[in-house]
Short mmCIF file of C-alpha atoms in Angstrom, two decimals:
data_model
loop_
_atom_site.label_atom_id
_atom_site.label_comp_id
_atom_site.label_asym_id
_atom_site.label_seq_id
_atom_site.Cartn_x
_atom_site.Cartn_y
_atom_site.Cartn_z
CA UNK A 70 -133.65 -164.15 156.92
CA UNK A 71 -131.88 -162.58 160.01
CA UNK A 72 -128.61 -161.86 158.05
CA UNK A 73 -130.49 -160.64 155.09
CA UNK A 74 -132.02 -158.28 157.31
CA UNK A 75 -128.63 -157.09 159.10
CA UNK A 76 -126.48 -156.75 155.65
CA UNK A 77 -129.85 -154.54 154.84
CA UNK A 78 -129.06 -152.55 157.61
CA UNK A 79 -125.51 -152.17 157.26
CA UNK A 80 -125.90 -150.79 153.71
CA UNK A 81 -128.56 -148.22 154.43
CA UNK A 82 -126.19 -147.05 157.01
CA UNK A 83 -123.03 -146.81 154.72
CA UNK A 84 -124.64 -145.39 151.94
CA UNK A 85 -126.47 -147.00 148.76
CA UNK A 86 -126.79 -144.92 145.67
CA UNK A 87 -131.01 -143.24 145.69
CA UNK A 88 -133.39 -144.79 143.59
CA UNK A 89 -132.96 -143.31 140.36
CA UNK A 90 -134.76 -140.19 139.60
CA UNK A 91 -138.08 -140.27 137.34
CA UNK A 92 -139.15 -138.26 134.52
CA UNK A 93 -143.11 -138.34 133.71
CA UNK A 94 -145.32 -137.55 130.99
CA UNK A 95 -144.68 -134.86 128.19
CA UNK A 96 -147.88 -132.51 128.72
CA UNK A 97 -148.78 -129.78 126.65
CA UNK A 98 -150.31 -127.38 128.71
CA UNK A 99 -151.70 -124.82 125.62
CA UNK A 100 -153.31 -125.30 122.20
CA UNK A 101 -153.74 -121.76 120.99
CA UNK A 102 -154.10 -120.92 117.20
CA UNK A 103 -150.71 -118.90 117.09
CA UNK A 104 -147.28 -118.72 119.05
CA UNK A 105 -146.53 -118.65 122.57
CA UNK A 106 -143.34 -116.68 123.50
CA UNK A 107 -144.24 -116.05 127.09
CA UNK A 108 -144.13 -118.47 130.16
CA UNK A 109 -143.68 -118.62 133.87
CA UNK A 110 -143.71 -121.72 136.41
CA UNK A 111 -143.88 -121.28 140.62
CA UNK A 112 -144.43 -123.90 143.45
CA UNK A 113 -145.89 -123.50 147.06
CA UNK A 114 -146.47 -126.63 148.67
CA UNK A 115 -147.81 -128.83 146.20
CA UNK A 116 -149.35 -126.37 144.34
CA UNK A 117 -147.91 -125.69 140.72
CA UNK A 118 -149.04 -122.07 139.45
CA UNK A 119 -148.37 -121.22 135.47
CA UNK A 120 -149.00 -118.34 133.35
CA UNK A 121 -148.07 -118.07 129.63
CA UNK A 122 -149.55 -116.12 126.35
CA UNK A 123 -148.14 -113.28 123.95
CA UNK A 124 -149.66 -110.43 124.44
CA UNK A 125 -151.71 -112.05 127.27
CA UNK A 126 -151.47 -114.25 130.47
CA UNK A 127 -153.22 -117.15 130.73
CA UNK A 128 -152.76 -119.20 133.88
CA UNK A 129 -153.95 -123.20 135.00
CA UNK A 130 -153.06 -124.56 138.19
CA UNK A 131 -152.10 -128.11 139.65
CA UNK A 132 -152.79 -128.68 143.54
CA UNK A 133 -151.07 -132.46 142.91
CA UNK A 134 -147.69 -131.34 141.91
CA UNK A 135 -147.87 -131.70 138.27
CA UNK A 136 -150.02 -134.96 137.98
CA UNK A 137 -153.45 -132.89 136.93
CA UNK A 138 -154.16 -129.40 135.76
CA UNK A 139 -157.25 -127.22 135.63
CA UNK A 140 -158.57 -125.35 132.90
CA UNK A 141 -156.73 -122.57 131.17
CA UNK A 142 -158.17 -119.17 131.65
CA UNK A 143 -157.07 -115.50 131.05
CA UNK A 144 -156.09 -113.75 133.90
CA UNK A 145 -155.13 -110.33 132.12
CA UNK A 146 -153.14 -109.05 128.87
CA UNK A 147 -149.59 -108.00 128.66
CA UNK A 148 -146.09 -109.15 127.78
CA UNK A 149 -144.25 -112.12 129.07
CA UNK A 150 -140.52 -112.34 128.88
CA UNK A 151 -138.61 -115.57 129.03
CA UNK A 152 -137.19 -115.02 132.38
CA UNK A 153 -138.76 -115.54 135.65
CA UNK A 154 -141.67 -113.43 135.77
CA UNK A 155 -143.67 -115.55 138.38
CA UNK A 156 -142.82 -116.69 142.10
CA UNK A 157 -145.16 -118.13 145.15
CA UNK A 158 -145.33 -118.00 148.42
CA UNK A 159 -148.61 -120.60 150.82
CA UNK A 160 -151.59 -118.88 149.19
CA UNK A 161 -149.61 -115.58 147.26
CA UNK A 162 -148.87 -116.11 143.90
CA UNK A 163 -147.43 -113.00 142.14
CA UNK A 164 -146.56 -112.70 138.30
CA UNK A 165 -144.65 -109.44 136.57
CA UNK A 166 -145.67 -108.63 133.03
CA UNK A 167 -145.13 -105.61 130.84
CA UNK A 168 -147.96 -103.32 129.57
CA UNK A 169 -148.27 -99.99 127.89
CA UNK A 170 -145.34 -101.80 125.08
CA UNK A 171 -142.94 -99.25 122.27
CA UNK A 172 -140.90 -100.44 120.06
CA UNK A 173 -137.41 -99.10 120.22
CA UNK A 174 -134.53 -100.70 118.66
CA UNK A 175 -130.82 -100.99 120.58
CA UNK A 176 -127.44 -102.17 119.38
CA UNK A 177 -129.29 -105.30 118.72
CA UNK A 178 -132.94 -105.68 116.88
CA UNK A 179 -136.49 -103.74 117.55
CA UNK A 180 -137.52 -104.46 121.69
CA UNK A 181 -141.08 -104.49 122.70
CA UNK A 182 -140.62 -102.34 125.96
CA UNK A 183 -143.06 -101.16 128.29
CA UNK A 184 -143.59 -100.31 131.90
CA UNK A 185 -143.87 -103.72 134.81
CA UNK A 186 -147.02 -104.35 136.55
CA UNK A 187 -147.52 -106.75 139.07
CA UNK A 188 -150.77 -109.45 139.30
CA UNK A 189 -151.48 -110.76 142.44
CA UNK A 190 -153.84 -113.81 143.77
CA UNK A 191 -153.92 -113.83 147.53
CA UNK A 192 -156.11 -117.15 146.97
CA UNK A 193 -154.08 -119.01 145.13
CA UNK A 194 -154.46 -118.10 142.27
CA UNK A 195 -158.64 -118.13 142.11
CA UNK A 196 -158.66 -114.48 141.62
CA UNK A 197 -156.66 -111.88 141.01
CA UNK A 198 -156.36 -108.18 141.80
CA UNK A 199 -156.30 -105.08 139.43
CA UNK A 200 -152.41 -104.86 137.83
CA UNK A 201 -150.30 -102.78 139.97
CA UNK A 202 -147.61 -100.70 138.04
CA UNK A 203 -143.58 -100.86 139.34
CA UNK A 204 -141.97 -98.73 136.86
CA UNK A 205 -142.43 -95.97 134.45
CA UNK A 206 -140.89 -94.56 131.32
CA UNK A 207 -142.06 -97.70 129.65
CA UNK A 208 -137.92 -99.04 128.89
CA UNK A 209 -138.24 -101.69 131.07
CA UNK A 210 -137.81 -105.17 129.21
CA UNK A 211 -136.33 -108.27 130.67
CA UNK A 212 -138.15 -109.25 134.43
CA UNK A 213 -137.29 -111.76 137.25
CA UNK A 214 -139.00 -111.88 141.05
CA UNK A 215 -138.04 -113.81 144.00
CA UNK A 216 -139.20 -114.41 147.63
CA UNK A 217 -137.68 -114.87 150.51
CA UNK A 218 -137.71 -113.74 154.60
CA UNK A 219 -140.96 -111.64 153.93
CA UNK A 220 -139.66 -110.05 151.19
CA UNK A 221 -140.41 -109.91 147.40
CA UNK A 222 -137.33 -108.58 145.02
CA UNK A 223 -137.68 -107.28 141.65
CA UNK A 224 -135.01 -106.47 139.36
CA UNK A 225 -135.52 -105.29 135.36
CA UNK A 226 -133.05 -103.87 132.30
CA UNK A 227 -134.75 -100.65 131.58
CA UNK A 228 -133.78 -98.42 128.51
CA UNK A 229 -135.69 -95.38 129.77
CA UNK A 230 -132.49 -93.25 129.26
CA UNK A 231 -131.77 -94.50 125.91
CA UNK A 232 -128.86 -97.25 127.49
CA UNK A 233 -129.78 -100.62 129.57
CA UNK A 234 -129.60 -99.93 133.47
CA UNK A 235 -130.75 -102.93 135.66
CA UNK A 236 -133.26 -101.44 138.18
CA UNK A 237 -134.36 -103.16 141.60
CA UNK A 238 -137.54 -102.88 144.09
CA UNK A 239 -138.57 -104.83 146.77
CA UNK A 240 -141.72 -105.05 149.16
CA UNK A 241 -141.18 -106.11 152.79
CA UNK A 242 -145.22 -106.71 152.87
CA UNK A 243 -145.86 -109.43 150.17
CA UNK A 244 -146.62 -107.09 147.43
CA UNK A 245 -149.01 -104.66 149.05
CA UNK A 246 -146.43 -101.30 148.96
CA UNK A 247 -143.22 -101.22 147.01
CA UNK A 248 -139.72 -99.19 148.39
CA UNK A 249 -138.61 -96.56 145.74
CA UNK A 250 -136.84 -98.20 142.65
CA UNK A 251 -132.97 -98.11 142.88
CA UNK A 252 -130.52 -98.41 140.11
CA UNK A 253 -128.25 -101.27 140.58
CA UNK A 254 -125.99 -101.11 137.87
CA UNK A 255 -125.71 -98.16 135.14
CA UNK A 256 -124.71 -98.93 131.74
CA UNK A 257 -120.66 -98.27 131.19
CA UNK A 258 -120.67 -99.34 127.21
CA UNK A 259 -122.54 -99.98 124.15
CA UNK A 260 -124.05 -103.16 125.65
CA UNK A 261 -125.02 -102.04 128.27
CA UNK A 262 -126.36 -103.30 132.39
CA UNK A 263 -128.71 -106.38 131.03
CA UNK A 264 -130.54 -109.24 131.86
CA UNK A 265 -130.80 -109.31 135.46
CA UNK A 266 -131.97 -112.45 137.19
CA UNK A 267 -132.22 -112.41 140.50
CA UNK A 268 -131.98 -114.78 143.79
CA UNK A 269 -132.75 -115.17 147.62
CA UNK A 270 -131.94 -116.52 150.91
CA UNK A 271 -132.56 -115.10 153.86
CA UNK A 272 -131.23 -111.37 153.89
CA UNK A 273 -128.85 -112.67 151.06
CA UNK A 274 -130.27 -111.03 147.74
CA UNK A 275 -127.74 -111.85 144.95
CA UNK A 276 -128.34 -110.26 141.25
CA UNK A 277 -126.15 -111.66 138.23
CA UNK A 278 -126.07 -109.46 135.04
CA UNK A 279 -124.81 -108.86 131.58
CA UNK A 280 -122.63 -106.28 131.52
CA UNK A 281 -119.73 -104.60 128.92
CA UNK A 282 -118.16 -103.03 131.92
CA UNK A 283 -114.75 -105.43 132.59
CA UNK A 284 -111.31 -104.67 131.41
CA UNK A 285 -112.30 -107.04 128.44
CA UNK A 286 -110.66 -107.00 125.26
CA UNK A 287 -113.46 -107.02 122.12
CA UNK A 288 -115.18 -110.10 121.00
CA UNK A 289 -113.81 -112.13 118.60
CA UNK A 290 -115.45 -111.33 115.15
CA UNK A 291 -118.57 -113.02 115.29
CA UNK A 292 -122.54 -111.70 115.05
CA UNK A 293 -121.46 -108.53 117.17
CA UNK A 294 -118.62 -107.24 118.54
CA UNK A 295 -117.85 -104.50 121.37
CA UNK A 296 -115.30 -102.47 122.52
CA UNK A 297 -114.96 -104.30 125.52
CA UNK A 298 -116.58 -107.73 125.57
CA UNK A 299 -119.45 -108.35 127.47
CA UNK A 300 -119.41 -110.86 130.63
CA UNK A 301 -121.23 -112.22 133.70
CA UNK A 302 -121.00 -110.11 136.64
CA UNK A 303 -122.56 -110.63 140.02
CA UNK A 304 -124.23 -107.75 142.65
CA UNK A 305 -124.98 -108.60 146.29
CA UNK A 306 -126.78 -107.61 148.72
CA UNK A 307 -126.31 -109.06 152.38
CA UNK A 308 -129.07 -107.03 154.20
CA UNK A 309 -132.52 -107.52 152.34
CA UNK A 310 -132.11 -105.28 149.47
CA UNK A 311 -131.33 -102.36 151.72
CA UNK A 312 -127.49 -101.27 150.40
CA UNK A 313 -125.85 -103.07 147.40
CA UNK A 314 -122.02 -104.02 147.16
CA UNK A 315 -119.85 -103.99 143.93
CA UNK A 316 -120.41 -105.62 140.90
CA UNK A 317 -118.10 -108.41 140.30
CA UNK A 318 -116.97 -110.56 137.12
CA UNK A 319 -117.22 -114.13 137.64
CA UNK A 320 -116.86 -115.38 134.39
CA UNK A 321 -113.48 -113.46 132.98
CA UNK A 322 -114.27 -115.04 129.62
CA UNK A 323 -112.12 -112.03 127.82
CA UNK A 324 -112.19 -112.14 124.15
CA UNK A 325 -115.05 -114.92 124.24
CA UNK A 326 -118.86 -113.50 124.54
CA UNK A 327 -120.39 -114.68 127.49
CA UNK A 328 -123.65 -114.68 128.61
CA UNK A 329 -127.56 -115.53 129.22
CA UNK A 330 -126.80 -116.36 132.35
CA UNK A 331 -128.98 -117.37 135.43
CA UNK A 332 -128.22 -117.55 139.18
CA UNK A 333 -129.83 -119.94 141.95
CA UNK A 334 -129.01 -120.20 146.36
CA UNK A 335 -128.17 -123.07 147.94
CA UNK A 336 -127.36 -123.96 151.19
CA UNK A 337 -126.01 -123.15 153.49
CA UNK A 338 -124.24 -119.56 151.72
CA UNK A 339 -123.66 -121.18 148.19
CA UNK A 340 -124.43 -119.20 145.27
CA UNK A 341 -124.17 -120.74 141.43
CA UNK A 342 -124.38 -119.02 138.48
CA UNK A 343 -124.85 -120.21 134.90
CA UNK A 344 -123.58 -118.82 131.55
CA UNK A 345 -122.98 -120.23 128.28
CA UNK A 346 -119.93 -119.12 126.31
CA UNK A 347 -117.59 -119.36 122.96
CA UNK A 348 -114.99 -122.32 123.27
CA UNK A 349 -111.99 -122.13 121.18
CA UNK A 350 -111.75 -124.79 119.25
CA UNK A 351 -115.82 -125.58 119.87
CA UNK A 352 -118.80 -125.62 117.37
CA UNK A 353 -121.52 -123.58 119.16
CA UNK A 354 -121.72 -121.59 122.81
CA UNK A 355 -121.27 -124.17 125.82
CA UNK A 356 -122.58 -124.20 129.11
CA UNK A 357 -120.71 -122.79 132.22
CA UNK A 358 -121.02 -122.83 136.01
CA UNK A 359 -119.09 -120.55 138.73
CA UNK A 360 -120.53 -120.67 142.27
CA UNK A 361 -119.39 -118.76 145.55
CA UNK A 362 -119.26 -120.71 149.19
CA UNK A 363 -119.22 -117.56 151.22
CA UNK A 364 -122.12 -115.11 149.38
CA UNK A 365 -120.31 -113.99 146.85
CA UNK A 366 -117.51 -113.09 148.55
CA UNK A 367 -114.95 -114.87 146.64
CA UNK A 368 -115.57 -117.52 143.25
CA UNK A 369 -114.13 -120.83 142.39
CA UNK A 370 -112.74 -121.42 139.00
CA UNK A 371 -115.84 -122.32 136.39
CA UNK A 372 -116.93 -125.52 135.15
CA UNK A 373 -117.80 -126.30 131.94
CA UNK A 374 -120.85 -128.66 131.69
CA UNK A 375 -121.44 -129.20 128.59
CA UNK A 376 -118.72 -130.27 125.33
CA UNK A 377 -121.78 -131.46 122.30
CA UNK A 378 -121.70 -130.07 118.91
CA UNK A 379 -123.60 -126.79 118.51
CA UNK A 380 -124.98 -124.58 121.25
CA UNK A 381 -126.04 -125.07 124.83
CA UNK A 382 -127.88 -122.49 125.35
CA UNK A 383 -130.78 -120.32 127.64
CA UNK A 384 -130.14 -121.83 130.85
CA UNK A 385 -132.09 -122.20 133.79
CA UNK A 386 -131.04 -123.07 137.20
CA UNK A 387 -132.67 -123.20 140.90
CA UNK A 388 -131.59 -124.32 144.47
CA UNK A 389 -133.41 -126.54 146.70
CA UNK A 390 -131.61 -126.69 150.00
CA UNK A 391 -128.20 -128.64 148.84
CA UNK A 392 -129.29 -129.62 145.19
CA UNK A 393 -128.89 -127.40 141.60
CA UNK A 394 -130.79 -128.46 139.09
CA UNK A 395 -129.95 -126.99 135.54
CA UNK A 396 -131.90 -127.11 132.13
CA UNK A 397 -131.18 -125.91 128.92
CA UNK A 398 -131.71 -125.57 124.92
CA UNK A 399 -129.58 -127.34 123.25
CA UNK A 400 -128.84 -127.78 119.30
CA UNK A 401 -126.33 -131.22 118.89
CA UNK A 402 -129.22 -132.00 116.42
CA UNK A 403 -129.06 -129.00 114.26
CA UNK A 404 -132.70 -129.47 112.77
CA UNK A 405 -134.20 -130.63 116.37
CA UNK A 406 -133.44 -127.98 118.99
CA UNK A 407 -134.34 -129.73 122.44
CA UNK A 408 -134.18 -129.62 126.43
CA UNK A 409 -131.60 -130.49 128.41
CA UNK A 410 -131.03 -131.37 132.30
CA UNK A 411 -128.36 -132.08 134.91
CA UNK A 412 -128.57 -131.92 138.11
CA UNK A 413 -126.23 -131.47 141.37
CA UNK A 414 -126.55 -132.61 144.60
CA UNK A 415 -123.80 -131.06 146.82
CA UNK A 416 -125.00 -126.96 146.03
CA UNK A 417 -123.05 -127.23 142.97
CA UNK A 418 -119.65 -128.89 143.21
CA UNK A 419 -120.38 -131.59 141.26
CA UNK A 420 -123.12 -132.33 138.69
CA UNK A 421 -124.71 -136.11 137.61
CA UNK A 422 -125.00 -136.82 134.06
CA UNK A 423 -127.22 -135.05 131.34
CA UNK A 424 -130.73 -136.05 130.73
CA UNK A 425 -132.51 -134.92 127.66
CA UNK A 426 -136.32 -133.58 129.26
CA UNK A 427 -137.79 -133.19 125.56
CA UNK A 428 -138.36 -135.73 123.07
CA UNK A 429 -140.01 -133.77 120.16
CA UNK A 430 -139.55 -135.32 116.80
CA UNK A 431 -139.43 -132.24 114.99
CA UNK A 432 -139.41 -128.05 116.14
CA UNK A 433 -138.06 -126.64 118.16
CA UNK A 434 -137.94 -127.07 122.12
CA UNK A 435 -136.88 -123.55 123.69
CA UNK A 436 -136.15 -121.62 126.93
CA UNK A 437 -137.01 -123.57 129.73
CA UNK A 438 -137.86 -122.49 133.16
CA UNK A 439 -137.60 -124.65 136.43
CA UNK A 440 -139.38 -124.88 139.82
CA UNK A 441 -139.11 -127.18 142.49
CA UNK A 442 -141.37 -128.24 145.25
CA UNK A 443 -140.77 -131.54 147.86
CA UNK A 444 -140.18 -134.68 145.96
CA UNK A 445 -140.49 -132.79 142.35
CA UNK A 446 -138.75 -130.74 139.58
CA UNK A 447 -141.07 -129.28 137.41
CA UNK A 448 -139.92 -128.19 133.80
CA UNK A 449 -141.70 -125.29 131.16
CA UNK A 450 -140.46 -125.06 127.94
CA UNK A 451 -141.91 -123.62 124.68
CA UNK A 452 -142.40 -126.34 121.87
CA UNK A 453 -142.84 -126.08 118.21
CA UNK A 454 -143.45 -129.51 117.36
CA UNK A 455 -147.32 -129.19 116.90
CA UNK A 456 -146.67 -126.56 113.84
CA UNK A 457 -146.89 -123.53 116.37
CA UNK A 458 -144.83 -122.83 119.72
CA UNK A 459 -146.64 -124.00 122.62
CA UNK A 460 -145.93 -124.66 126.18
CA UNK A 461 -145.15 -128.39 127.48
CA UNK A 462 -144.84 -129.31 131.16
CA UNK A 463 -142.71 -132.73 132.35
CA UNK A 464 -141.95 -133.18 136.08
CA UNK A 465 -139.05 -135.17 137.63
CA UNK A 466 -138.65 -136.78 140.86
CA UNK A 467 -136.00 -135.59 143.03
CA UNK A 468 -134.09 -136.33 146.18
CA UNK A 469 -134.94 -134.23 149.32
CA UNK A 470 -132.08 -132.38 149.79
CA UNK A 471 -132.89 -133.19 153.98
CA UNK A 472 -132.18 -136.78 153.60
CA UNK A 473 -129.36 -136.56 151.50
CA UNK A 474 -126.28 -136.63 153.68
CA UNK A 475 -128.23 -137.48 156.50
CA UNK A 476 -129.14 -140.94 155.27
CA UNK A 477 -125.59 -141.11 154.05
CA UNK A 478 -126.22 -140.62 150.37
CA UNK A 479 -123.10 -139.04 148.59
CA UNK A 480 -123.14 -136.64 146.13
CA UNK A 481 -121.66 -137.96 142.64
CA UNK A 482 -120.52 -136.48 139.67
CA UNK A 483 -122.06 -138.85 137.33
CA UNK A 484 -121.32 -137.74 134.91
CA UNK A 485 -128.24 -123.39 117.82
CA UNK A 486 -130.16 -122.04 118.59
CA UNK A 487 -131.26 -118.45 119.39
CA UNK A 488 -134.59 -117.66 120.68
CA UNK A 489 -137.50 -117.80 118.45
CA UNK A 490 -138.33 -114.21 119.53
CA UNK A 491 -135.18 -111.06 120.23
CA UNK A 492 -136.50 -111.52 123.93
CA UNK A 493 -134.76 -114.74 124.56
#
């Protein structure tokens, strides 16, 4: 018994692989008569806030990380875009939607614009206040938020001057007053400044974009071509949103369109971004990774993650101290779109093998968003395998990223679909 309990010892302290990570229940969280193409998923504690609808937001709540949820109700009307569009902070929960909507079309399809308000529940989401509005000229379209140091940062594409810009506003006072908008990035091409996400940590605000501005080449022939290619660029800012440096490519696909891409923090100054490109040679887009060590300052060479048949596609990505976790459409199955996971545990380096997250038999499962909270990774998607797209909830179990290294856990490296709506 003694030496049972002393070669126990002596593998805790060398290392012995976690206890492999959990996925739970599919759960649909809506049953509405039509389509949902909206959604939006934040943590605080143990507290899981979500808001979803078209043309509406509806919201339900779990205070026990995923394992129960109240009862939906509507919280206020307007547009949801598959982005980020929600974010919490202890007993603040904000959410951006779009209201007073046009229709104006761009180089690609019709776009149901509008102007972003912001809903705010200082009680956790029990009630709300009246919709504030950010922006005007009603071009704004795609939407992400973050939090961080005190400090909420908003960034949106806005076609207000009949080209996509990406605009930016913060508030230094959780939501209550809002610095003048600035323009981060103008549009140098047809395509366009587009689909900003953004990211925080500490005075560290980092914005990754879709822009036709590099030195490029055009696309090969394919659904749309440009003049000069469009590619993933990154924008920093290193003192709270105050001044903003250069924007950067970090994807230098050239001739190969590359795009949809996401960005997530990790510790201590990592930042990761995620794209999914053409592959010569390749049936379908695949999924990329580039991440920066020193803020953005410099970028390693990109990792491709994923090498299936068809496309990988719509990617989502966080940070949670040292671990990245990813998700993802995918079409291998070209009559069964699903969801798609890996996961990283040293800030992006290396990643541990795929997991599928969906398991619908038919449909489609689309655009999923991730949150994370202690102990749990929460995954949104939009699934059409009821007859109508609604929006399923699964939740993983995680490592703390505190207990990783310290416990003497390694890190290991384990290992078509378009939108249903234009605004994926």
């Amino acid at each position: 018994m003694q030496n049972s309990w002393v070669l126990a010892l002596i593998a805790l302290c060398v290392g012995v692989p976690p206890v492999a990570a959990q996925w739970g229940p599919e759960t649909p969280l809506s049953s509405l008569p039509g389509d949902v193409f909206g959604e939006g998923i934040a943590t605080a504690g143990s507290s899981v806030h979500v808001i979803y609808g078209t043309n509406e937001v509806r919201y339900r709540k779990s205070v026990d990380n995923g394992a129960t949820w109240s009862t939906e109700r509507t919280i206020d009307d307007g547009v949801l875009h598959l982005t980020d569009p929600l974010i919490a902070d202890g007993n603040d929960v904000w959410g951006v939607v779009l209201k007073d909507i046009r229709y104006v079309s761009d180089w690609c399809c019709v776009r149901d614009m509008g102007n972003v308000y912001l809903l705010h529940s200082g009680n956790a989401g029990q009630n709300w206040d009246p919709p504030l509005a950010l922006s005007t000229g009603q071009g704004a379209y795609r939407v992400s938020v973050t939090y961080a140091a005190s400090r909420l940062h908003l960034v949106w594409m806005d076609y207000r001057g009949g080209a996509w810009d990406t605009y930016y506003r913060r508030s230094t006072n959780r939501g209550v007053t809002w610095d003048p908008e600035i323009k981060i990035a103008q549009s140098a091409g047809v395509f366009g400044a587009e689909r900003p996400q953004v990211a925080a940590q500490g005075d560290a605000v980092h914005v990754t974009i879709w822009d036709d501005r590099g030195a490029n080449p055009p696309c090969t022939p394919g659904t749309f071509t440009f003049p000069s290619c469009p590619d993933v660029f990154h924008i920093a800012s290193l003192n709270g949103g105050l001044t903003w440096g250069a924007q950067v490519n970090v994807a230098n696909a050239g001739a190969a369109f590359a795009g949809r891409n996401d960005i997530a923090v990790a510790t201590p100054s990592s930042v990761v971004i995620n794209y999914n490109r053409d592959v010569t040679g390749s049936q379908g887009q695949k999924l990329f990774v580039v991440r920066s060590l020193d803020n953005g300052v410099s970028w390693q060479t990109p990792i491709q993650l994923t090498t299936s048949p068809g496309d990988s596609d719509h990617g989502s990505i966080v940070g949670y101290g040292s671990v990245v976790h990813l998700a993802w459409h995918d079409s291998r199955d070209p009559l069964n779109l699903e969801i798609y996971y890996r996961g990283s545990l040293d800030s992006g380096a290396t990643w541990q093998a795929e997991e599928q997250v969906s398991t619908g038999a038919a449909g489609e499962s689309s655009t999923p968003l991730l949150a994370v909270s202690a102990g749990y990774l929460h995954a949104l998607w939009i699934d059409k395998r009821g007859g109508t797209f609604q929006v399923y909830y699964r939740r993983r179990t995680t490592p703390d990223p505190d207990t990783i290294f310290r416990d003497g856990f390694e890190p290991g490296n384990l290992g078509a679909a378009a939108s249903p709506t234009p605004r994926g």
